[in-house]
Amino acid sequence: MKITPFEFNLFGELTYVMWDETTAQAAIIDPGMSNPSEEKQLASFIADNHLSVKYMLFTHLHIDHTFGSEFVRNTYGVGVTAHEADLPLGLARDNQARMFRLRVGSLPPLTIDNKVNHADELKLGSEKIIVIHVPGHSKGSVAYYCPQLGFVVTGDALFRGSIGRTDLPGGNHSELIRSISDRLLTLPESTIVYPGHGPSTTIGYESRMNPYI
């Protein structure tokens, strides 16, 4: 399994392409492309590596992580995979845009085609992806853990030296701390953390050094 990040949109959101080298099956995680140039960058990478997109996965449905969802759906014919507790965020993308004073035109509601829950398992070729529900940044926040490869994509739950904000709709600080402590910091210390913004880190580093936990 390989994973490559792309930094998109004015929020500096990280979109990940994860793929199985044997089958070339791929997952796009949190497509945040907000303009044709960013869409071309992602599409060129997928074409150049001869990947077949199997999943469009979301760690959560805040607007910066969903800008490119229509492009992925229309280009690769895959639906939205997310936790159903974030459906209200997906349906209210226009409200989210107004809250951040964004001039992005009309954003259609985002519905969930494939619902995931805690401990569900997805497959890319022979590689396993485990869903970890980590509410707190949003009610439906999830992480995607690849135990064989030793990495986890955490969205906006856990960052290097920080945690996700909890002042947005659906946020809950104590719930986020509990999610991180019980469901992320219990992973092996060597596990690489790929967050929704900023540099990667490890579970061990965050266990010892993160001042918010």
mmCIF file of C-alpha atoms in Angstrom:
data_model
loop_
_atom_site.group_PDB
_atom_site.id
_atom_site.type_symbol
_atom_site.label_atom_id
_atom_site.label_comp_id
_atom_site.label_asym_id
_atom_site.label_seq_id
_atom_site.Cartn_x
_atom_site.Cartn_y
_atom_site.Cartn_z
ATOM 1 C CA MET A 1 0.000 0.000 0.000
ATOM 2 C CA LYS A 2 1.174 3.514 -0.791
ATOM 3 C CA ILE A 3 -0.229 6.867 0.284
ATOM 4 C CA THR A 4 0.384 10.339 -1.164
ATOM 5 C CA PRO A 5 -0.891 13.672 0.224
ATOM 6 C CA PHE A 6 -2.033 16.726 -1.732
ATOM 7 C CA GLU A 7 -2.561 20.130 -0.123
ATOM 8 C CA PHE A 8 -5.674 21.835 -1.497
ATOM 9 C CA ASN A 9 -7.909 24.911 -1.051
ATOM 10 C CA LEU A 10 -7.483 28.015 1.078
ATOM 11 C CA PHE A 11 -7.631 25.966 4.286
ATOM 12 C CA GLY A 12 -4.515 23.967 3.398
ATOM 13 C CA GLU A 13 -6.534 20.770 3.622
ATOM 14 C CA LEU A 14 -4.754 17.491 2.936
ATOM 15 C CA THR A 15 -6.354 15.091 0.466
ATOM 16 C CA TYR A 16 -4.833 11.599 0.393
ATOM 17 C CA VAL A 17 -4.655 9.006 -2.362
ATOM 18 C CA MET A 18 -4.081 5.536 -0.956
ATOM 19 C CA TRP A 19 -3.589 2.559 -3.253
ATOM 20 C CA ASP A 20 -2.690 -1.111 -3.406
ATOM 21 C CA GLU A 21 0.339 -1.621 -5.642
ATOM 22 C CA THR A 22 -0.686 -5.105 -6.785
ATOM 23 C CA THR A 23 -4.229 -4.356 -7.926
ATOM 24 C CA ALA A 24 -3.923 -0.543 -8.413
ATOM 25 C CA GLN A 25 -7.181 -0.147 -6.467
ATOM 26 C CA ALA A 26 -7.247 3.302 -4.879
ATOM 27 C CA ALA A 27 -9.110 5.342 -2.290
ATOM 28 C CA ILE A 28 -9.366 9.128 -2.338
ATOM 29 C CA ILE A 29 -9.667 10.437 1.219
ATOM 30 C CA ASP A 30 -11.233 13.865 1.841
ATOM 31 C CA PRO A 31 -11.208 15.344 -1.689
ATOM 32 C CA GLY A 32 -10.670 19.051 -1.060
ATOM 33 C CA MET A 33 -9.996 20.286 -4.599
ATOM 34 C CA SER A 34 -11.568 23.708 -4.998
ATOM 35 C CA ASN A 35 -10.624 24.736 -8.556
ATOM 36 C CA PRO A 36 -9.831 23.175 -11.963
ATOM 37 C CA SER A 37 -6.074 23.326 -11.358
ATOM 38 C CA GLU A 38 -6.373 21.251 -8.192
ATOM 39 C CA GLU A 39 -8.755 18.829 -9.890
ATOM 40 C CA LYS A 40 -6.260 18.375 -12.724
ATOM 41 C CA GLN A 41 -3.442 17.738 -10.258
ATOM 42 C CA LEU A 42 -5.342 14.901 -8.615
ATOM 43 C CA ALA A 43 -6.649 13.431 -11.865
ATOM 44 C CA SER A 44 -3.203 13.502 -13.471
ATOM 45 C CA PHE A 45 -1.704 11.629 -10.527
ATOM 46 C CA ILE A 46 -4.374 8.940 -10.726
ATOM 47 C CA ALA A 47 -3.980 8.602 -14.500
ATOM 48 C CA ASP A 48 -0.172 8.608 -14.410
ATOM 49 C CA ASN A 49 -0.173 5.799 -11.855
ATOM 50 C CA HIS A 50 -2.906 3.843 -13.684
ATOM 51 C CA LEU A 51 -5.086 3.706 -10.581
ATOM 52 C CA SER A 52 -8.672 2.499 -10.372
ATOM 53 C CA VAL A 53 -10.644 4.484 -7.792
ATOM 54 C CA LYS A 54 -12.681 2.163 -5.588
ATOM 55 C CA TYR A 55 -13.571 4.473 -2.681
ATOM 56 C CA MET A 56 -14.168 8.126 -1.895
ATOM 57 C CA LEU A 57 -13.652 8.144 1.873
ATOM 58 C CA PHE A 58 -14.340 11.009 4.263
ATOM 59 C CA THR A 59 -12.947 11.461 7.740
ATOM 60 C CA HIS A 60 -15.715 14.028 8.285
ATOM 61 C CA LEU A 61 -17.913 16.361 6.261
ATOM 62 C CA HIS A 62 -16.678 19.848 7.063
ATOM 63 C CA ILE A 63 -16.654 21.947 3.932
ATOM 64 C CA ASP A 64 -12.880 22.077 3.360
ATOM 65 C CA HIS A 65 -12.775 18.275 3.163
ATOM 66 C CA THR A 66 -15.647 18.025 0.664
ATOM 67 C CA PHE A 67 -15.037 20.676 -2.013
ATOM 68 C CA GLY A 68 -13.983 18.057 -4.580
ATOM 69 C CA SER A 69 -16.663 15.463 -3.913
ATOM 70 C CA GLU A 70 -18.723 16.201 -7.036
ATOM 71 C CA PHE A 71 -15.615 16.040 -9.228
ATOM 72 C CA VAL A 72 -14.639 12.633 -7.834
ATOM 73 C CA ARG A 73 -18.164 11.284 -8.149
ATOM 74 C CA ASN A 74 -18.549 12.496 -11.733
ATOM 75 C CA THR A 75 -15.059 11.476 -12.857
ATOM 76 C CA TYR A 76 -14.695 8.073 -11.198
ATOM 77 C CA GLY A 77 -18.281 7.011 -10.504
ATOM 78 C CA VAL A 78 -17.818 6.411 -6.782
ATOM 79 C CA GLY A 79 -20.152 7.483 -4.004
ATOM 80 C CA VAL A 80 -19.559 9.081 -0.623
ATOM 81 C CA THR A 81 -18.369 6.819 2.186
ATOM 82 C CA ALA A 82 -18.699 8.440 5.622
ATOM 83 C CA HIS A 83 -20.188 8.039 9.093
ATOM 84 C CA GLU A 84 -23.903 8.814 9.135
ATOM 85 C CA ALA A 85 -23.597 11.106 12.170
ATOM 86 C CA ASP A 86 -22.014 13.684 9.855
ATOM 87 C CA LEU A 87 -24.925 13.688 7.412
ATOM 88 C CA PRO A 88 -26.278 17.015 8.774
ATOM 89 C CA LEU A 89 -22.944 18.646 7.892
ATOM 90 C CA GLY A 90 -23.085 17.256 4.384
ATOM 91 C CA LEU A 91 -26.617 18.498 3.878
ATOM 92 C CA ALA A 92 -25.677 21.975 5.131
ATOM 93 C CA ARG A 93 -22.637 22.769 3.004
ATOM 94 C CA ASP A 94 -24.127 26.103 1.930
ATOM 95 C CA ASN A 95 -24.564 27.052 5.591
ATOM 96 C CA GLN A 96 -20.952 26.076 6.265
ATOM 97 C CA ALA A 97 -19.800 28.271 3.373
ATOM 98 C CA ARG A 98 -21.744 31.241 4.748
ATOM 99 C CA MET A 99 -20.303 30.667 8.204
ATOM 100 C CA PHE A 100 -16.781 30.985 6.795
ATOM 101 C CA ARG A 101 -17.837 33.835 4.466
ATOM 102 C CA LEU A 102 -16.768 31.837 1.406
ATOM 103 C CA ARG A 103 -17.745 32.884 -2.087
ATOM 104 C CA VAL A 104 -17.949 29.467 -3.699
ATOM 105 C CA GLY A 105 -21.326 29.638 -5.407
ATOM 106 C CA SER A 106 -24.068 27.198 -4.559
ATOM 107 C CA LEU A 107 -22.863 23.919 -3.086
ATOM 108 C CA PRO A 108 -25.242 20.988 -3.485
ATOM 109 C CA PRO A 109 -26.058 18.945 -0.380
ATOM 110 C CA LEU A 110 -23.741 15.998 0.167
ATOM 111 C CA THR A 111 -25.495 12.744 0.962
ATOM 112 C CA ILE A 112 -23.868 9.516 2.147
ATOM 113 C CA ASP A 113 -24.006 6.555 -0.210
ATOM 114 C CA ASN A 114 -22.021 4.100 1.921
ATOM 115 C CA LYS A 115 -22.207 4.369 5.711
ATOM 116 C CA VAL A 116 -19.322 3.229 7.878
ATOM 117 C CA ASN A 117 -19.247 2.558 11.609
ATOM 118 C CA HIS A 118 -16.586 1.904 14.209
ATOM 119 C CA ALA A 119 -14.545 -1.263 13.533
ATOM 120 C CA ASP A 120 -15.827 -1.711 9.980
ATOM 121 C CA GLU A 121 -13.226 -3.085 7.574
ATOM 122 C CA LEU A 122 -12.664 -1.997 3.983
ATOM 123 C CA LYS A 123 -10.344 -3.625 1.437
ATOM 124 C CA LEU A 124 -7.968 -2.281 -1.193
ATOM 125 C CA GLY A 125 -6.625 -5.386 -2.887
ATOM 126 C CA SER A 126 -5.301 -7.530 -0.045
ATOM 127 C CA GLU A 127 -4.793 -4.572 2.294
ATOM 128 C CA LYS A 128 -7.209 -3.928 5.160
ATOM 129 C CA ILE A 129 -8.497 -0.494 6.231
ATOM 130 C CA ILE A 130 -10.136 -0.340 9.669
ATOM 131 C CA VAL A 131 -12.623 2.429 10.465
ATOM 132 C CA ILE A 132 -12.165 4.084 13.877
ATOM 133 C CA HIS A 133 -14.968 6.369 15.062
ATOM 134 C CA VAL A 134 -13.378 9.379 16.787
ATOM 135 C CA PRO A 135 -16.189 11.862 17.541
ATOM 136 C CA GLY A 136 -15.403 15.240 19.023
ATOM 137 C CA HIS A 137 -14.291 17.435 16.128
ATOM 138 C CA SER A 138 -17.585 16.427 14.552
ATOM 139 C CA LYS A 139 -20.106 13.805 15.580
ATOM 140 C CA GLY A 140 -19.204 11.521 12.689
ATOM 141 C CA SER A 141 -15.428 11.965 12.563
ATOM 142 C CA VAL A 142 -13.588 8.757 11.719
ATOM 143 C CA ALA A 143 -9.986 7.702 11.187
ATOM 144 C CA TYR A 144 -8.811 5.113 8.672
ATOM 145 C CA TYR A 145 -6.210 2.711 10.069
ATOM 146 C CA CYS A 146 -4.018 0.403 7.989
ATOM 147 C CA PRO A 147 -2.465 -2.023 10.491
ATOM 148 C CA GLN A 148 -0.265 -3.894 8.014
ATOM 149 C CA LEU A 149 1.363 -0.669 6.850
ATOM 150 C CA GLY A 150 1.351 1.012 10.245
ATOM 151 C CA PHE A 151 -0.409 4.288 9.481
ATOM 152 C CA VAL A 152 -3.660 6.047 10.308
ATOM 153 C CA VAL A 153 -5.414 8.936 8.535
ATOM 154 C CA THR A 154 -6.969 10.994 11.316
ATOM 155 C CA GLY A 155 -8.690 13.884 9.548
ATOM 156 C CA ASP A 156 -9.048 16.806 11.965
ATOM 157 C CA ALA A 157 -9.135 14.748 15.166
ATOM 158 C CA LEU A 158 -5.383 14.643 15.835
ATOM 159 C CA PHE A 159 -2.559 16.824 14.507
ATOM 160 C CA ARG A 160 1.140 17.055 15.240
ATOM 161 C CA GLY A 161 1.210 18.746 18.636
ATOM 162 C CA SER A 162 -2.456 19.691 18.503
ATOM 163 C CA ILE A 163 -6.037 18.462 18.223
ATOM 164 C CA GLY A 164 -9.061 19.458 16.180
ATOM 165 C CA ARG A 165 -11.140 22.486 17.083
ATOM 166 C CA THR A 166 -14.398 21.788 18.865
ATOM 167 C CA ASP A 167 -16.201 25.123 18.500
ATOM 168 C CA LEU A 168 -17.903 24.158 15.228
ATOM 169 C CA PRO A 169 -21.345 22.483 15.004
ATOM 170 C CA GLY A 170 -21.102 18.955 16.380
ATOM 171 C CA GLY A 171 -17.882 19.604 18.274
ATOM 172 C CA ASN A 172 -17.324 18.434 21.843
ATOM 173 C CA HIS A 173 -13.959 18.899 23.564
ATOM 174 C CA SER A 174 -14.235 16.220 26.235
ATOM 175 C CA GLU A 175 -15.538 13.734 23.672
ATOM 176 C CA LEU A 176 -12.599 14.459 21.362
ATOM 177 C CA ILE A 177 -10.053 13.960 24.151
ATOM 178 C CA ARG A 178 -11.728 10.681 25.045
ATOM 179 C CA SER A 179 -11.747 9.542 21.403
ATOM 180 C CA ILE A 180 -8.058 10.320 20.970
ATOM 181 C CA SER A 181 -7.065 8.724 24.282
ATOM 182 C CA ASP A 182 -9.153 5.573 23.936
ATOM 183 C CA ARG A 183 -9.057 4.927 20.201
ATOM 184 C CA LEU A 184 -5.952 6.553 18.703
ATOM 185 C CA LEU A 185 -3.278 6.607 21.396
ATOM 186 C CA THR A 186 -3.927 2.902 21.968
ATOM 187 C CA LEU A 187 -2.514 2.136 18.502
ATOM 188 C CA PRO A 188 1.161 1.042 18.328
ATOM 189 C CA GLU A 189 3.532 3.925 19.095
ATOM 190 C CA SER A 190 5.243 3.519 15.720
ATOM 191 C CA THR A 191 1.978 4.186 13.849
ATOM 192 C CA ILE A 192 2.375 7.121 11.445
ATOM 193 C CA VAL A 193 -0.380 9.733 11.755
ATOM 194 C CA TYR A 194 -1.499 11.457 8.554
ATOM 195 C CA PRO A 195 -3.711 14.400 9.624
ATOM 196 C CA GLY A 196 -6.142 16.590 7.726
ATOM 197 C CA HIS A 197 -3.794 19.583 7.902
ATOM 198 C CA GLY A 198 -0.092 19.997 8.570
ATOM 199 C CA PRO A 199 2.812 17.570 8.913
ATOM 200 C CA SER A 200 2.619 13.884 9.735
ATOM 201 C CA THR A 201 3.574 12.577 13.154
ATOM 202 C CA THR A 202 3.463 9.320 15.126
ATOM 203 C CA ILE A 203 1.252 7.978 17.864
ATOM 204 C CA GLY A 204 4.258 7.688 20.163
ATOM 205 C CA TYR A 205 5.253 11.326 19.669
ATOM 206 C CA GLU A 206 1.726 12.563 20.356
ATOM 207 C CA SER A 207 1.386 10.346 23.432
ATOM 208 C CA ARG A 208 4.468 11.947 24.948
ATOM 209 C CA MET A 209 4.507 15.483 23.550
ATOM 210 C CA ASN A 210 1.008 16.669 22.641
ATOM 211 C CA PRO A 211 0.099 19.353 25.224
ATOM 212 C CA TYR A 212 -3.648 19.044 24.589
ATOM 213 C CA ILE A 213 -3.947 15.407 25.614
#
